[in-house]
Amino acid sequence: MTALSQTALLLELAPVVERNLDRHLAVAKEWFPHEYVPWSEGRTFDGPLGGEAWAESDSTIPDVARTALIVNLLTEDNLPSYHHEIATLFGRDGAWGTWVHRWTAEEGRHGTAIRDYLTVTRAVDPVALERARMTHMSAGYANVHDDEVLHSLAYVSFQELATRISHRNTGRVTGDPACEALLARVAADENLHMVFYRNLLAAAFELAPSQAMRAVADVVADFQMPGNGIDGFARKSVAIALAGIYDLRQHRDEVVAPVLRQWDVFNVTGLDADGEAARDEIATHLDDLDRAASRFEEKRDARAARLASR
Ligand SMILES: [Fe+2]
Ligand SMILES: [Fe+2]
């Protein structure tokens, strides 16, 4: 069987986009960022209005929660780049275009809500945050597989779920019920985004199983969080992993494995030689991830024991 071109894939998947767009619109709940922000806690800052500058002591949320909130917000902030990526690849017409715009509008709400919350509660240094946003957005973002439809669908299926887990666990670590409620609300959106993309790739597995398997294998092998270009990301992601907000175990067991299970990748039939090779690569990668996750957990436990014995 000859491989389907990118254009053919987009055309063939258009009816699936339409069905899943209808489904999404039926289940997505309208919500308002302003309702999740404790505005009465706010105070005017220094600068033109002559209020009080931010100080470390303004907020009692744990350091690692701050770090995770900043990473999550900067990730949301880069939305113009993500929009560019998917609008260029999926197009702005028909059901694909409707989805691209709708998704962008929903994601825009996330950045608005989280920034309002952080500013009003003085949870993070607003000057450092704004500088980090400028740096991060100025660098832009490009998906490594940005000219391949199935690779991009596979990437966002994992990425939306990863983002969901990261938001939800960040909320938990803040110890602030208001922040937890906000991030749970955002996480619910990310979950619906994941379902949309996962359903599309499930249809691609029927349409072009070997191409879909290749896309998944490539994406699983070089997966990076969308915020990986953030200044100091490596250091920040270690702190985030040590706190159990997002670590390799969660990546393997709560993101990669469940999505692969939904696609039933190990029972897909009709694969050509490369499709079979891709599936073997996925199996090997899952084993590698399992070992790496266990190593990390052992190190984290040893570190916790050391800290406890001090
Ligand atoms: Fe988001
Ligand atoms: Fe999302």
mmCIF file of C-alpha atoms and ligand atoms in Angstrom:
data_model
loop_
_atom_site.group_PDB
_atom_site.id
_atom_site.type_symbol
_atom_site.label_atom_id
_atom_site.label_comp_id
_atom_site.label_asym_id
_atom_site.label_seq_id
_atom_site.Cartn_x
_atom_site.Cartn_y
_atom_site.Cartn_z
ATOM 1 C CA MET A 1 0.000 0.000 0.000
ATOM 2 C CA THR A 2 1.421 3.404 -0.932
ATOM 3 C CA ALA A 3 1.660 5.992 1.795
ATOM 4 C CA LEU A 4 -0.998 8.709 1.902
ATOM 5 C CA SER A 5 0.246 12.233 1.271
ATOM 6 C CA GLN A 6 -0.173 14.922 3.921
ATOM 7 C CA THR A 7 -2.989 16.460 1.863
ATOM 8 C CA ALA A 8 -4.746 13.115 1.475
ATOM 9 C CA LEU A 9 -4.496 12.513 5.234
ATOM 10 C CA LEU A 10 -6.055 15.916 5.964
ATOM 11 C CA LEU A 11 -8.887 15.266 3.516
ATOM 12 C CA GLU A 12 -9.573 11.747 4.738
ATOM 13 C CA LEU A 13 -9.594 12.846 8.360
ATOM 14 C CA ALA A 14 -11.836 15.903 7.801
ATOM 15 C CA PRO A 15 -15.106 14.034 8.544
ATOM 16 C CA VAL A 16 -13.544 12.677 11.749
ATOM 17 C CA VAL A 17 -12.567 16.220 12.721
ATOM 18 C CA GLU A 18 -16.137 17.324 12.133
ATOM 19 C CA ARG A 19 -17.612 14.550 14.302
ATOM 20 C CA ASN A 20 -15.147 15.161 17.103
ATOM 21 C CA LEU A 21 -15.612 18.899 16.933
ATOM 22 C CA ASP A 22 -19.367 18.384 17.442
ATOM 23 C CA ARG A 23 -18.630 16.041 20.300
ATOM 24 C CA HIS A 24 -16.212 18.526 21.846
ATOM 25 C CA LEU A 25 -18.658 21.418 21.610
ATOM 26 C CA ALA A 26 -21.366 19.284 23.204
ATOM 27 C CA VAL A 27 -19.265 18.264 26.222
ATOM 28 C CA ALA A 28 -17.063 21.338 26.802
ATOM 29 C CA LYS A 29 -18.417 23.465 29.637
ATOM 30 C CA GLU A 30 -18.296 27.242 29.436
ATOM 31 C CA TRP A 31 -16.309 28.772 32.300
ATOM 32 C CA PHE A 32 -15.034 32.206 33.279
ATOM 33 C CA PRO A 33 -11.490 32.943 34.406
ATOM 34 C CA HIS A 34 -12.567 35.902 36.570
ATOM 35 C CA GLU A 35 -14.591 33.601 38.811
ATOM 36 C CA TYR A 36 -11.463 31.697 39.823
ATOM 37 C CA VAL A 37 -9.391 34.681 40.937
ATOM 38 C CA PRO A 38 -9.591 36.040 44.530
ATOM 39 C CA TRP A 39 -9.605 39.694 43.443
ATOM 40 C CA SER A 40 -10.153 41.099 46.958
ATOM 41 C CA GLU A 41 -6.694 39.790 47.947
ATOM 42 C CA GLY A 42 -5.072 42.097 45.395
ATOM 43 C CA ARG A 43 -3.002 45.198 46.155
ATOM 44 C CA THR A 44 -1.595 47.855 43.846
ATOM 45 C CA PHE A 45 2.045 47.355 42.866
ATOM 46 C CA ASP A 46 4.853 49.897 42.768
ATOM 47 C CA GLY A 47 5.479 51.787 39.541
ATOM 48 C CA PRO A 48 3.190 54.459 38.051
ATOM 49 C CA LEU A 49 0.459 53.788 40.647
ATOM 50 C CA GLY A 50 2.804 54.002 43.639
ATOM 51 C CA GLY A 51 1.778 50.797 45.411
ATOM 52 C CA GLU A 52 3.959 48.200 47.063
ATOM 53 C CA ALA A 53 6.649 46.239 45.263
ATOM 54 C CA TRP A 54 6.455 42.460 45.285
ATOM 55 C CA ALA A 55 8.352 40.746 48.078
ATOM 56 C CA GLU A 56 9.245 37.112 48.598
ATOM 57 C CA SER A 57 7.156 37.116 51.782
ATOM 58 C CA ASP A 58 3.971 38.110 49.925
ATOM 59 C CA SER A 59 3.093 34.495 49.292
ATOM 60 C CA THR A 60 3.359 31.333 51.318
ATOM 61 C CA ILE A 61 2.965 28.832 48.502
ATOM 62 C CA PRO A 62 5.918 26.414 48.290
ATOM 63 C CA ASP A 63 8.874 27.288 46.053
ATOM 64 C CA VAL A 64 8.379 24.289 43.803
ATOM 65 C CA ALA A 65 4.723 25.216 43.273
ATOM 66 C CA ARG A 66 5.883 28.650 42.140
ATOM 67 C CA THR A 67 8.352 27.067 39.759
ATOM 68 C CA ALA A 68 5.670 24.791 38.303
ATOM 69 C CA LEU A 69 3.157 27.633 37.994
ATOM 70 C CA ILE A 70 5.716 29.719 36.108
ATOM 71 C CA VAL A 71 6.583 26.844 33.754
ATOM 72 C CA ASN A 72 2.897 26.096 33.164
ATOM 73 C CA LEU A 73 2.037 29.730 32.521
ATOM 74 C CA LEU A 74 4.992 30.385 30.189
ATOM 75 C CA THR A 75 3.983 27.250 28.322
ATOM 76 C CA GLU A 76 0.440 28.608 27.909
ATOM 77 C CA ASP A 77 1.871 32.019 26.973
ATOM 78 C CA ASN A 78 3.528 30.646 23.871
ATOM 79 C CA LEU A 79 0.097 30.077 22.308
ATOM 80 C CA PRO A 80 0.728 32.301 19.262
ATOM 81 C CA SER A 81 3.517 29.932 18.212
ATOM 82 C CA TYR A 82 1.335 26.848 18.728
ATOM 83 C CA HIS A 83 -1.470 28.483 16.783
ATOM 84 C CA HIS A 84 0.934 29.205 13.969
ATOM 85 C CA GLU A 85 2.083 25.578 13.948
ATOM 86 C CA ILE A 86 -1.347 23.986 13.774
ATOM 87 C CA ALA A 87 -2.924 26.632 11.531
ATOM 88 C CA THR A 88 -0.079 26.139 9.045
ATOM 89 C CA LEU A 89 -0.385 22.366 9.122
ATOM 90 C CA PHE A 90 -4.151 21.803 9.555
ATOM 91 C CA GLY A 91 -5.304 24.911 7.658
ATOM 92 C CA ARG A 92 -7.891 27.490 8.600
ATOM 93 C CA ASP A 93 -10.777 26.168 6.484
ATOM 94 C CA GLY A 94 -13.620 23.764 7.146
ATOM 95 C CA ALA A 95 -13.797 21.656 10.271
ATOM 96 C CA TRP A 96 -9.997 21.691 10.687
ATOM 97 C CA GLY A 97 -10.030 25.493 10.725
ATOM 98 C CA THR A 98 -12.969 25.668 13.127
ATOM 99 C CA TRP A 99 -11.096 23.375 15.505
ATOM 100 C CA VAL A 100 -7.860 25.361 15.200
ATOM 101 C CA HIS A 101 -9.625 28.581 16.184
ATOM 102 C CA ARG A 102 -11.767 27.063 18.906
ATOM 103 C CA TRP A 103 -8.775 25.309 20.480
ATOM 104 C CA THR A 104 -6.785 28.549 20.362
ATOM 105 C CA ALA A 105 -9.602 30.424 22.113
ATOM 106 C CA GLU A 106 -9.796 27.825 24.866
ATOM 107 C CA GLU A 107 -6.042 27.807 25.401
ATOM 108 C CA GLY A 108 -6.050 31.601 25.554
ATOM 109 C CA ARG A 109 -8.297 31.364 28.593
ATOM 110 C CA HIS A 110 -5.687 29.299 30.448
ATOM 111 C CA GLY A 111 -2.949 31.906 30.244
ATOM 112 C CA THR A 112 -5.355 34.694 31.209
ATOM 113 C CA ALA A 113 -6.681 32.854 34.240
ATOM 114 C CA ILE A 114 -3.324 31.708 35.591
ATOM 115 C CA ARG A 115 -1.689 35.119 35.120
ATOM 116 C CA ASP A 116 -4.570 36.913 36.871
ATOM 117 C CA TYR A 117 -4.357 34.485 39.763
ATOM 118 C CA LEU A 118 -0.571 34.825 40.128
ATOM 119 C CA THR A 119 -0.655 38.608 39.941
ATOM 120 C CA VAL A 120 -3.526 39.130 42.373
ATOM 121 C CA THR A 121 -2.222 36.680 44.970
ATOM 122 C CA ARG A 122 1.383 37.889 44.548
ATOM 123 C CA ALA A 123 2.399 34.249 44.233
ATOM 124 C CA VAL A 124 5.394 35.015 42.003
ATOM 125 C CA ASP A 125 7.635 37.993 41.216
ATOM 126 C CA PRO A 126 5.673 39.831 38.492
ATOM 127 C CA VAL A 127 8.766 41.535 37.067
ATOM 128 C CA ALA A 128 10.698 38.288 36.707
ATOM 129 C CA LEU A 129 7.583 36.656 35.272
ATOM 130 C CA GLU A 130 7.111 39.340 32.624
ATOM 131 C CA ARG A 131 10.778 39.229 31.664
ATOM 132 C CA ALA A 132 10.619 35.461 31.373
ATOM 133 C CA ARG A 133 7.528 35.753 29.179
ATOM 134 C CA MET A 134 9.299 38.184 26.854
ATOM 135 C CA THR A 135 12.331 35.919 26.558
ATOM 136 C CA HIS A 136 10.278 32.780 26.064
ATOM 137 C CA MET A 137 7.881 34.186 23.478
ATOM 138 C CA SER A 138 10.675 35.952 21.629
ATOM 139 C CA ALA A 139 12.280 32.566 21.020
ATOM 140 C CA GLY A 140 8.998 31.137 19.690
ATOM 141 C CA TYR A 141 8.213 27.457 19.490
ATOM 142 C CA ALA A 142 8.407 24.920 16.693
ATOM 143 C CA ASN A 143 7.195 21.350 16.965
ATOM 144 C CA VAL A 144 9.997 19.066 15.730
ATOM 145 C CA HIS A 145 7.515 17.260 13.464
ATOM 146 C CA ASP A 146 5.668 20.345 12.299
ATOM 147 C CA ASP A 147 5.216 19.356 8.652
ATOM 148 C CA GLU A 148 3.751 15.923 9.334
ATOM 149 C CA VAL A 149 0.066 15.563 10.147
ATOM 150 C CA LEU A 150 0.176 12.233 11.986
ATOM 151 C CA HIS A 151 3.317 13.059 13.953
ATOM 152 C CA SER A 152 1.712 16.302 15.048
ATOM 153 C CA LEU A 153 -1.511 14.544 16.079
ATOM 154 C CA ALA A 154 0.476 11.964 18.022
ATOM 155 C CA TYR A 155 2.513 14.695 19.717
ATOM 156 C CA VAL A 156 -0.491 16.718 20.850
ATOM 157 C CA SER A 157 -2.300 13.592 22.087
ATOM 158 C CA PHE A 158 0.555 12.994 24.556
ATOM 159 C CA GLN A 159 1.259 16.659 25.196
ATOM 160 C CA GLU A 160 -2.320 17.627 26.142
ATOM 161 C CA LEU A 161 -2.443 14.739 28.619
ATOM 162 C CA ALA A 162 0.987 15.659 30.009
ATOM 163 C CA THR A 163 -0.201 19.242 30.464
ATOM 164 C CA ARG A 164 -3.360 18.058 32.172
ATOM 165 C CA ILE A 165 -1.379 16.070 34.727
ATOM 166 C CA SER A 166 1.101 18.849 35.273
ATOM 167 C CA HIS A 167 -1.639 21.446 35.938
ATOM 168 C CA ARG A 168 -3.567 19.141 38.231
ATOM 169 C CA ASN A 169 -0.551 18.162 40.334
ATOM 170 C CA THR A 170 0.703 21.743 40.467
ATOM 171 C CA GLY A 171 -2.649 22.762 41.954
ATOM 172 C CA ARG A 172 -2.327 20.091 44.599
ATOM 173 C CA VAL A 173 1.197 21.177 45.577
ATOM 174 C CA THR A 174 0.241 24.858 46.033
ATOM 175 C CA GLY A 175 -1.847 23.937 49.076
ATOM 176 C CA ASP A 176 -4.201 26.767 48.062
ATOM 177 C CA PRO A 177 -7.757 25.536 47.423
ATOM 178 C CA ALA A 178 -8.479 28.460 45.061
ATOM 179 C CA CYS A 179 -5.438 27.696 42.926
ATOM 180 C CA GLU A 180 -6.214 24.014 43.006
ATOM 181 C CA ALA A 181 -9.766 24.671 41.761
ATOM 182 C CA LEU A 182 -8.490 26.897 38.956
ATOM 183 C CA LEU A 183 -5.883 24.393 37.787
ATOM 184 C CA ALA A 184 -8.357 21.507 38.016
ATOM 185 C CA ARG A 185 -10.641 23.518 35.722
ATOM 186 C CA VAL A 186 -7.780 24.108 33.266
ATOM 187 C CA ALA A 187 -6.794 20.431 33.469
ATOM 188 C CA ALA A 188 -10.342 19.416 32.504
ATOM 189 C CA ASP A 189 -9.956 21.441 29.281
ATOM 190 C CA GLU A 190 -6.606 19.811 28.524
ATOM 191 C CA ASN A 191 -8.232 16.423 28.922
ATOM 192 C CA LEU A 192 -10.866 17.203 26.296
ATOM 193 C CA HIS A 193 -8.130 18.431 23.956
ATOM 194 C CA MET A 194 -6.304 15.150 24.447
ATOM 195 C CA VAL A 195 -9.470 13.157 23.681
ATOM 196 C CA PHE A 196 -10.022 15.121 20.465
ATOM 197 C CA TYR A 197 -6.513 14.464 19.141
ATOM 198 C CA ARG A 198 -6.414 10.885 20.394
ATOM 199 C CA ASN A 199 -9.659 10.127 18.533
ATOM 200 C CA LEU A 200 -8.216 11.612 15.355
ATOM 201 C CA LEU A 201 -5.128 9.477 15.565
ATOM 202 C CA ALA A 202 -7.296 6.427 16.316
ATOM 203 C CA ALA A 203 -9.023 7.082 12.980
ATOM 204 C CA ALA A 204 -5.607 7.423 11.334
ATOM 205 C CA PHE A 205 -4.727 3.959 12.630
ATOM 206 C CA GLU A 206 -7.673 2.601 10.627
ATOM 207 C CA LEU A 207 -6.821 4.658 7.572
ATOM 208 C CA ALA A 208 -3.048 4.255 7.408
ATOM 209 C CA PRO A 209 -1.900 1.933 10.209
ATOM 210 C CA SER A 210 1.791 1.820 9.319
ATOM 211 C CA GLN A 211 2.075 5.583 8.910
ATOM 212 C CA ALA A 212 0.275 6.109 12.221
ATOM 213 C CA MET A 213 2.540 3.586 13.977
ATOM 214 C CA ARG A 214 5.650 5.282 12.576
ATOM 215 C CA ALA A 215 4.388 8.671 13.750
ATOM 216 C CA VAL A 216 3.726 7.385 17.272
ATOM 217 C CA ALA A 217 7.108 5.642 17.497
ATOM 218 C CA ASP A 218 8.989 8.766 16.411
ATOM 219 C CA VAL A 219 7.062 11.037 18.750
ATOM 220 C CA VAL A 220 7.362 8.768 21.789
ATOM 221 C CA ALA A 221 11.113 8.511 21.191
ATOM 222 C CA ASP A 222 11.841 12.238 21.154
ATOM 223 C CA PHE A 223 8.994 13.646 23.267
ATOM 224 C CA GLN A 224 9.760 16.965 24.941
ATOM 225 C CA MET A 225 7.373 19.115 26.962
ATOM 226 C CA PRO A 226 6.240 22.190 25.013
ATOM 227 C CA GLY A 227 7.896 24.461 27.582
ATOM 228 C CA ASN A 228 11.330 22.896 27.070
ATOM 229 C CA GLY A 229 12.680 26.152 25.615
ATOM 230 C CA ILE A 230 12.028 28.047 28.872
ATOM 231 C CA ASP A 231 15.151 29.527 30.468
ATOM 232 C CA GLY A 232 16.492 27.058 33.040
ATOM 233 C CA PHE A 233 14.004 24.379 31.991
ATOM 234 C CA ALA A 234 16.286 21.452 32.857
ATOM 235 C CA ARG A 235 16.781 22.666 36.422
ATOM 236 C CA LYS A 236 13.104 23.526 36.821
ATOM 237 C CA SER A 237 11.918 20.182 35.491
ATOM 238 C CA VAL A 238 14.136 18.332 37.972
ATOM 239 C CA ALA A 239 12.512 20.272 40.827
ATOM 240 C CA ILE A 240 9.084 19.543 39.335
ATOM 241 C CA ALA A 241 9.926 15.842 39.057
ATOM 242 C CA LEU A 242 11.324 15.658 42.611
ATOM 243 C CA ALA A 243 8.043 17.121 43.876
ATOM 244 C CA GLY A 244 6.055 14.471 41.997
ATOM 245 C CA ILE A 245 4.304 17.059 39.837
ATOM 246 C CA TYR A 246 5.575 15.574 36.611
ATOM 247 C CA ASP A 247 8.198 12.851 36.537
ATOM 248 C CA LEU A 248 9.249 9.976 34.306
ATOM 249 C CA ARG A 249 6.993 7.479 36.073
ATOM 250 C CA GLN A 250 3.968 9.678 35.476
ATOM 251 C CA HIS A 251 5.108 10.291 31.915
ATOM 252 C CA ARG A 252 5.298 6.577 31.206
ATOM 253 C CA ASP A 253 2.395 5.236 33.266
ATOM 254 C CA GLU A 254 -0.103 8.109 33.128
ATOM 255 C CA VAL A 255 0.592 9.639 29.722
ATOM 256 C CA VAL A 256 2.341 7.375 27.217
ATOM 257 C CA ALA A 257 0.981 3.953 28.238
ATOM 258 C CA PRO A 258 -2.730 4.872 28.569
ATOM 259 C CA VAL A 259 -2.794 6.647 25.201
ATOM 260 C CA LEU A 260 -1.048 3.695 23.523
ATOM 261 C CA ARG A 261 -3.599 1.399 25.162
ATOM 262 C CA GLN A 262 -6.476 3.461 23.731
ATOM 263 C CA TRP A 263 -5.008 3.011 20.270
ATOM 264 C CA ASP A 264 -4.452 -0.674 21.053
ATOM 265 C CA VAL A 265 -1.089 -0.363 19.286
ATOM 266 C CA PHE A 266 0.044 -3.871 20.163
ATOM 267 C CA ASN A 267 -2.961 -5.421 18.405
ATOM 268 C CA VAL A 268 -3.083 -3.258 15.283
ATOM 269 C CA THR A 269 -3.186 -5.417 12.133
ATOM 270 C CA GLY A 270 -2.220 -4.769 8.522
ATOM 271 C CA LEU A 271 1.201 -3.268 9.227
ATOM 272 C CA ASP A 272 3.957 -3.258 6.632
ATOM 273 C CA ALA A 273 7.624 -3.875 7.528
ATOM 274 C CA ASP A 274 8.222 -0.332 8.721
ATOM 275 C CA GLY A 275 4.984 -0.362 10.724
ATOM 276 C CA GLU A 276 6.149 -3.527 12.500
ATOM 277 C CA ALA A 277 9.573 -1.998 13.108
ATOM 278 C CA ALA A 278 7.922 1.129 14.526
ATOM 279 C CA ARG A 279 5.833 -0.978 16.903
ATOM 280 C CA ASP A 280 8.969 -2.779 18.126
ATOM 281 C CA GLU A 281 10.582 0.602 18.736
ATOM 282 C CA ILE A 282 7.592 1.636 20.857
ATOM 283 C CA ALA A 283 7.856 -1.532 22.972
ATOM 284 C CA THR A 284 11.585 -1.000 23.486
ATOM 285 C CA HIS A 285 11.032 2.611 24.398
ATOM 286 C CA LEU A 286 8.389 1.720 26.998
ATOM 287 C CA ASP A 287 10.883 -0.644 28.625
ATOM 288 C CA ASP A 288 13.606 2.000 28.571
ATOM 289 C CA LEU A 289 11.234 4.534 30.118
ATOM 290 C CA ASP A 290 10.294 2.024 32.806
ATOM 291 C CA ARG A 291 13.940 1.498 33.767
ATOM 292 C CA ALA A 292 14.733 5.210 33.724
ATOM 293 C CA ALA A 293 11.647 5.944 35.828
ATOM 294 C CA SER A 294 12.631 3.320 38.406
ATOM 295 C CA ARG A 295 16.179 4.716 38.587
ATOM 296 C CA PHE A 296 14.789 8.196 39.177
ATOM 297 C CA GLU A 297 12.407 6.942 41.874
ATOM 298 C CA GLU A 298 15.262 5.184 43.684
ATOM 299 C CA LYS A 299 17.363 8.348 43.621
ATOM 300 C CA ARG A 300 14.433 10.431 44.805
ATOM 301 C CA ASP A 301 13.720 8.024 47.679
ATOM 302 C CA ALA A 302 17.394 8.009 48.695
ATOM 303 C CA ARG A 303 17.440 11.790 48.626
ATOM 304 C CA ALA A 304 14.276 11.964 50.753
ATOM 305 C CA ALA A 305 15.797 9.533 53.272
ATOM 306 C CA ARG A 306 18.980 11.638 53.435
ATOM 307 C CA LEU A 307 17.010 14.802 54.034
ATOM 308 C CA ALA A 308 14.874 13.102 56.706
ATOM 309 C CA SER A 309 17.904 11.839 58.617
ATOM 310 C CA ARG A 310 19.462 15.284 58.927
HETATM 311 FE FE FE B 1 -3.711 25.005 28.105
HETATM 312 FE FE FE B 2 -4.827 22.081 25.748
#
